[in-house]
Amino acid sequence: MIKLDDAYDDGNIFAKILRGEMPNITLYEDDKTLAFMDIMPQAVGHCLVIPKQPAVTFLDLPDDASAAVMVTAKKVAAAVVKALDAPGFMLAQLNSSAAGQTVPHYHMHILPRHEGLELKFHAREPEDMAVLNETAEKIRAYL
Ligand code: AMP
C-alpha cells in the first residue's frame, strides 16, 4: 500500500478527542465514526467526520472505515444543509501536509455553501464556543 506519511501518531488532536482527552462539540457518533464541529470554521456549519480507526490519509484508511465515514458524512451533510438552509455544500479531504492537511488523522470536511459567500481561511480563526454550540444545536435537530 502507498504511504504518504510516517506512522500514525496517536498524540494528534483528533486521537485525543476520540480518547476523551480533549473536548469536542459532537453532532453524531456511532461505533465507527464521530462527527463534530470544526472550531476554526471556514463557513457557519463547517464540521468534520472522522473514523475511529487510526489512519492519516485516504490511502491508509481501510475500505470499511472509509465507507463508514461516507455514510456518516451523508447523514450529517443532509442535516447541515437543512439547518443552515444551504443551497449547496462541499466535501473536502486533504491528504498529507503537502496537500495542506494540518491534523494527521483522516477526516472529511463538510462545508455548507451559499452563492457569493467566500470560504474563510483554512484552520485560521477560532470561532466563539457559544456560536459553535448554537449552530451544533440547529444541526442536531435534523439528525
Ligand atoms: P486539515 O487541515 O484538513 O487537517 O483540517 C483540520 C481541521 O481541523 C481544520 O479545519 C481545523 O480548523 C480543525 N481543527 C483543529 N483542531 C480542532 C479541534 N480541537 N476541534 C475541532 N476542529 C479542529
PDB file of C-alpha atoms and ligand atoms in Angstrom, residues 13-14 17 22-24 36-42 46 48 93-94 100-104 107 109 122-124, ligand 1:
ATOM      1  CA  ILE A  13      -5.657  16.219  18.445  1.00  0.00           C
ATOM      2  CA  PHE A  14      -8.365  14.026  16.897  1.00  0.00           C
ATOM      3  CA  ILE A  17     -10.772  13.723  21.082  1.00  0.00           C
ATOM      4  CA  MET A  22      -9.956  16.742  24.561  1.00  0.00           C
ATOM      5  CA  PRO A  23     -13.450  18.233  24.377  1.00  0.00           C
ATOM      6  CA  ASN A  24     -15.431  18.454  21.153  1.00  0.00           C
ATOM      7  CA  PHE A  36     -18.178  17.237  15.401  1.00  0.00           C
ATOM      8  CA  MET A  37     -17.936  20.983  14.828  1.00  0.00           C
ATOM      9  CA  ASP A  38     -14.740  22.436  13.350  1.00  0.00           C
ATOM     10  CA  ILE A  39     -13.529  25.008  15.883  1.00  0.00           C
ATOM     11  CA  MET A  40     -11.919  27.210  13.198  1.00  0.00           C
ATOM     12  CA  PRO A  41     -14.758  27.075  10.678  1.00  0.00           C
ATOM     13  CA  GLN A  42     -14.385  28.284   7.113  1.00  0.00           C
ATOM     14  CA  HIS A  46     -18.383  23.669   8.961  1.00  0.00           C
ATOM     15  CA  LEU A  48     -15.828  17.157  10.362  1.00  0.00           C
ATOM     16  CA  GLN A  93     -10.491  15.904   2.436  1.00  0.00           C
ATOM     17  CA  LEU A  94      -6.771  16.741   2.476  1.00  0.00           C
ATOM     18  CA  GLY A 100      -2.371  21.220   3.488  1.00  0.00           C
ATOM     19  CA  GLN A 101      -3.516  18.558   5.975  1.00  0.00           C
ATOM     20  CA  THR A 102      -2.933  20.010   9.442  1.00  0.00           C
ATOM     21  CA  VAL A 103      -4.326  17.217  11.641  1.00  0.00           C
ATOM     22  CA  PRO A 104      -2.798  13.809  10.827  1.00  0.00           C
ATOM     23  CA  HIS A 107     -11.159  13.492   8.295  1.00  0.00           C
ATOM     24  CA  HIS A 109     -14.791  18.318   5.961  1.00  0.00           C
ATOM     25  CA  HIS A 122      -8.333  27.209   6.408  1.00  0.00           C
ATOM     26  CA  ALA A 123      -7.751  26.446  10.130  1.00  0.00           C
ATOM     27  CA  ARG A 124      -7.046  30.093  10.934  1.00  0.00           C
TER      28      ARG A 124
HETATM   29  P1  AMP B   1      -6.972  19.682   7.790  1.00  0.00           P
HETATM   30  O1  AMP B   1      -6.094  20.876   7.609  1.00  0.00           O
HETATM   31  O2  AMP B   1      -7.653  19.188   6.567  1.00  0.00           O
HETATM   32  O3  AMP B   1      -6.162  18.627   8.502  1.00  0.00           O
HETATM   33  O4  AMP B   1      -8.153  20.122   8.734  1.00  0.00           O
HETATM   34  C1  AMP B   1      -8.086  20.108  10.121  1.00  0.00           C
HETATM   35  C2  AMP B   1      -9.301  20.842  10.584  1.00  0.00           C
HETATM   36  O5  AMP B   1      -9.431  20.594  11.963  1.00  0.00           O
HETATM   37  C3  AMP B   1      -9.222  22.365  10.410  1.00  0.00           C
HETATM   38  O6  AMP B   1     -10.351  22.810   9.671  1.00  0.00           O
HETATM   39  C4  AMP B   1      -9.194  22.885  11.834  1.00  0.00           C
HETATM   40  O7  AMP B   1      -9.893  24.107  11.954  1.00  0.00           O
HETATM   41  C5  AMP B   1      -9.843  21.776  12.596  1.00  0.00           C
HETATM   42  N1  AMP B   1      -9.472  21.617  13.996  1.00  0.00           N
HETATM   43  C6  AMP B   1      -8.240  21.699  14.544  1.00  0.00           C
HETATM   44  N2  AMP B   1      -8.294  21.417  15.869  1.00  0.00           N
HETATM   45  C7  AMP B   1      -9.589  21.142  16.148  1.00  0.00           C
HETATM   46  C8  AMP B   1     -10.289  20.768  17.340  1.00  0.00           C
HETATM   47  N3  AMP B   1      -9.666  20.637  18.501  1.00  0.00           N
HETATM   48  N4  AMP B   1     -11.632  20.559  17.262  1.00  0.00           N
HETATM   49  C9  AMP B   1     -12.281  20.706  16.074  1.00  0.00           C
HETATM   50  N5  AMP B   1     -11.672  21.047  14.931  1.00  0.00           N
HETATM   51  C10 AMP B   1     -10.352  21.263  14.953  1.00  0.00           C
END
